């Protein structure tokens, strides 16, 4: 069975759905992509996603460390429960990053050991 798909015009679909502002933004984005000029918006890439995730993990660790220090100094505005939750979030984020790193290293090793 031969299946031929027609190109989907998102701007036209958004206009028909009553979302004219979305359609205008899509058309503007399509025009800037076609001309090659960019307005400072970067495309999604693995590097950007991974960098953002690492920055988020770092921020969580910094927040947990700050909250832990405040609890140690008996700051009444910081609760022990919030501090423990923040510490667990930071720990889970770090463990996730380590697992992703391990998978990437394993994938790299597998690719390098492939015979060409």
PDB file of C-alpha atoms in Angstrom:
ATOM      1  CA  UNK A   1       0.000   0.000   0.000  1.00  0.00           C
ATOM      2  CA  UNK A   2       1.431   3.345  -1.069  1.00  0.00           C
ATOM      3  CA  UNK A   3       0.581   6.164   1.303  1.00  0.00           C
ATOM      4  CA  UNK A   4       1.156   9.756   0.279  1.00  0.00           C
ATOM      5  CA  UNK A   5       0.864  12.480   2.873  1.00  0.00           C
ATOM      6  CA  UNK A   6       0.087  16.083   2.081  1.00  0.00           C
ATOM      7  CA  UNK A   7       2.158  18.733   3.858  1.00  0.00           C
ATOM      8  CA  UNK A   8       0.427  20.089   6.934  1.00  0.00           C
ATOM      9  CA  UNK A   9      -0.055  23.842   7.107  1.00  0.00           C
ATOM     10  CA  UNK A  10      -0.147  24.616  10.821  1.00  0.00           C
ATOM     11  CA  UNK A  11      -0.825  28.314  10.287  1.00  0.00           C
ATOM     12  CA  UNK A  12      -3.904  27.554   8.194  1.00  0.00           C
ATOM     13  CA  UNK A  13      -5.167  25.038  10.768  1.00  0.00           C
ATOM     14  CA  UNK A  14      -4.659  27.567  13.573  1.00  0.00           C
ATOM     15  CA  UNK A  15      -6.596  30.187  11.611  1.00  0.00           C
ATOM     16  CA  UNK A  16      -9.485  27.775  11.057  1.00  0.00           C
ATOM     17  CA  UNK A  17      -9.468  26.962  14.781  1.00  0.00           C
ATOM     18  CA  UNK A  18      -9.893  30.639  15.626  1.00  0.00           C
ATOM     19  CA  UNK A  19      -6.338  31.213  16.854  1.00  0.00           C
ATOM     20  CA  UNK A  20      -5.274  34.002  14.524  1.00  0.00           C
ATOM     21  CA  UNK A  21      -2.481  35.216  16.825  1.00  0.00           C
ATOM     22  CA  UNK A  22      -0.890  31.757  16.821  1.00  0.00           C
ATOM     23  CA  UNK A  23      -1.206  31.606  13.033  1.00  0.00           C
ATOM     24  CA  UNK A  24       0.586  34.965  12.681  1.00  0.00           C
ATOM     25  CA  UNK A  25       3.434  33.813  14.929  1.00  0.00           C
ATOM     26  CA  UNK A  26       3.813  30.561  12.982  1.00  0.00           C
ATOM     27  CA  UNK A  27       3.860  32.415   9.665  1.00  0.00           C
ATOM     28  CA  UNK A  28       6.448  34.882  10.998  1.00  0.00           C
ATOM     29  CA  UNK A  29       8.609  32.027  12.272  1.00  0.00           C
ATOM     30  CA  UNK A  30       8.298  30.223   8.942  1.00  0.00           C
ATOM     31  CA  UNK A  31       9.341  33.354   7.066  1.00  0.00           C
ATOM     32  CA  UNK A  32      12.418  33.930   9.270  1.00  0.00           C
ATOM     33  CA  UNK A  33      13.408  30.270   8.935  1.00  0.00           C
ATOM     34  CA  UNK A  34      13.059  30.462   5.162  1.00  0.00           C
ATOM     35  CA  UNK A  35      15.222  33.586   4.886  1.00  0.00           C
ATOM     36  CA  UNK A  36      17.840  32.163   7.204  1.00  0.00           C
ATOM     37  CA  UNK A  37      17.788  35.059   9.623  1.00  0.00           C
ATOM     38  CA  UNK A  38      17.171  34.372  13.257  1.00  0.00           C
ATOM     39  CA  UNK A  39      15.820  36.540  16.014  1.00  0.00           C
ATOM     40  CA  UNK A  40      17.993  35.018  18.698  1.00  0.00           C
ATOM     41  CA  UNK A  41      15.871  31.897  19.184  1.00  0.00           C
ATOM     42  CA  UNK A  42      17.992  28.786  19.223  1.00  0.00           C
ATOM     43  CA  UNK A  43      16.770  25.463  17.939  1.00  0.00           C
ATOM     44  CA  UNK A  44      16.385  22.581  20.334  1.00  0.00           C
ATOM     45  CA  UNK A  45      19.471  20.432  20.527  1.00  0.00           C
ATOM     46  CA  UNK A  46      20.796  17.780  22.838  1.00  0.00           C
ATOM     47  CA  UNK A  47      23.547  20.106  24.007  1.00  0.00           C
ATOM     48  CA  UNK A  48      21.083  22.848  24.964  1.00  0.00           C
ATOM     49  CA  UNK A  49      18.766  20.396  26.719  1.00  0.00           C
ATOM     50  CA  UNK A  50      21.615  18.739  28.638  1.00  0.00           C
ATOM     51  CA  UNK A  51      23.136  22.084  29.583  1.00  0.00           C
ATOM     52  CA  UNK A  52      19.767  23.306  30.845  1.00  0.00           C
ATOM     53  CA  UNK A  53      19.291  20.138  32.873  1.00  0.00           C
ATOM     54  CA  UNK A  54      22.731  20.488  34.469  1.00  0.00           C
ATOM     55  CA  UNK A  55      22.045  24.121  35.332  1.00  0.00           C
ATOM     56  CA  UNK A  56      18.735  23.113  36.897  1.00  0.00           C
ATOM     57  CA  UNK A  57      20.470  20.421  38.972  1.00  0.00           C
ATOM     58  CA  UNK A  58      23.116  22.897  40.058  1.00  0.00           C
ATOM     59  CA  UNK A  59      20.455  25.395  41.111  1.00  0.00           C
ATOM     60  CA  UNK A  60      18.628  22.704  43.111  1.00  0.00           C
ATOM     61  CA  UNK A  61      21.849  21.745  44.878  1.00  0.00           C
ATOM     62  CA  UNK A  62      22.617  25.373  45.672  1.00  0.00           C
ATOM     63  CA  UNK A  63      19.101  25.902  47.041  1.00  0.00           C
ATOM     64  CA  UNK A  64      19.339  22.760  49.176  1.00  0.00           C
ATOM     65  CA  UNK A  65      22.723  23.795  50.517  1.00  0.00           C
ATOM     66  CA  UNK A  66      21.463  27.281  51.384  1.00  0.00           C
ATOM     67  CA  UNK A  67      18.368  25.912  53.102  1.00  0.00           C
ATOM     68  CA  UNK A  68      20.488  23.403  55.052  1.00  0.00           C
ATOM     69  CA  UNK A  69      22.759  26.199  56.252  1.00  0.00           C
ATOM     70  CA  UNK A  70      19.739  28.292  57.294  1.00  0.00           C
ATOM     71  CA  UNK A  71      18.294  25.386  59.301  1.00  0.00           C
ATOM     72  CA  UNK A  72      21.649  24.918  61.030  1.00  0.00           C
ATOM     73  CA  UNK A  73      21.601  28.601  62.006  1.00  0.00           C
ATOM     74  CA  UNK A  74      18.075  28.179  63.446  1.00  0.00           C
ATOM     75  CA  UNK A  75      16.412  30.490  60.946  1.00  0.00           C
ATOM     76  CA  UNK A  76      12.688  30.383  61.876  1.00  0.00           C
ATOM     77  CA  UNK A  77      11.546  31.106  58.300  1.00  0.00           C
ATOM     78  CA  UNK A  78      13.042  27.873  56.904  1.00  0.00           C
ATOM     79  CA  UNK A  79      11.395  24.628  57.930  1.00  0.00           C
ATOM     80  CA  UNK A  80      13.161  21.330  58.312  1.00  0.00           C
ATOM     81  CA  UNK A  81      10.577  19.603  56.100  1.00  0.00           C
ATOM     82  CA  UNK A  82      11.133  21.989  53.201  1.00  0.00           C
ATOM     83  CA  UNK A  83      14.873  21.579  53.611  1.00  0.00           C
ATOM     84  CA  UNK A  84      14.677  17.783  53.521  1.00  0.00           C
ATOM     85  CA  UNK A  85      12.466  17.871  50.425  1.00  0.00           C
ATOM     86  CA  UNK A  86      14.861  20.256  48.715  1.00  0.00           C
ATOM     87  CA  UNK A  87      17.801  18.009  49.590  1.00  0.00           C
ATOM     88  CA  UNK A  88      16.000  14.948  48.188  1.00  0.00           C
ATOM     89  CA  UNK A  89      15.180  16.794  44.955  1.00  0.00           C
ATOM     90  CA  UNK A  90      18.818  17.780  44.570  1.00  0.00           C
ATOM     91  CA  UNK A  91      19.957  14.219  45.267  1.00  0.00           C
ATOM     92  CA  UNK A  92      17.508  12.749  42.732  1.00  0.00           C
ATOM     93  CA  UNK A  93      18.612  15.266  40.121  1.00  0.00           C
ATOM     94  CA  UNK A  94      22.247  14.432  40.697  1.00  0.00           C
ATOM     95  CA  UNK A  95      21.600  10.682  40.528  1.00  0.00           C
ATOM     96  CA  UNK A  96      19.689  11.172  37.278  1.00  0.00           C
ATOM     97  CA  UNK A  97      22.570  13.160  35.791  1.00  0.00           C
ATOM     98  CA  UNK A  98      25.036  10.448  36.797  1.00  0.00           C
ATOM     99  CA  UNK A  99      22.846   7.783  35.174  1.00  0.00           C
ATOM    100  CA  UNK A 100      22.596   9.805  31.955  1.00  0.00           C
ATOM    101  CA  UNK A 101      26.361  10.275  31.973  1.00  0.00           C
ATOM    102  CA  UNK A 102      26.891   6.538  32.476  1.00  0.00           C
ATOM    103  CA  UNK A 103      24.567   5.745  29.554  1.00  0.00           C
ATOM    104  CA  UNK A 104      26.380   8.243  27.332  1.00  0.00           C
ATOM    105  CA  UNK A 105      29.779   6.800  28.230  1.00  0.00           C
ATOM    106  CA  UNK A 106      28.494   3.280  27.603  1.00  0.00           C
ATOM    107  CA  UNK A 107      27.068   4.306  24.219  1.00  0.00           C
ATOM    108  CA  UNK A 108      30.352   5.982  23.287  1.00  0.00           C
ATOM    109  CA  UNK A 109      32.288   2.868  24.315  1.00  0.00           C
ATOM    110  CA  UNK A 110      29.967   0.642  22.302  1.00  0.00           C
ATOM    111  CA  UNK A 111      30.351   2.815  19.209  1.00  0.00           C
ATOM    112  CA  UNK A 112      34.129   2.958  19.550  1.00  0.00           C
ATOM    113  CA  UNK A 113      34.304  -0.841  19.898  1.00  0.00           C
ATOM    114  CA  UNK A 114      32.295  -1.432  16.725  1.00  0.00           C
ATOM    115  CA  UNK A 115      34.271  -2.905  13.893  1.00  0.00           C
ATOM    116  CA  UNK A 116      34.058  -1.041  10.632  1.00  0.00           C
TER     117      UNK A 116
END
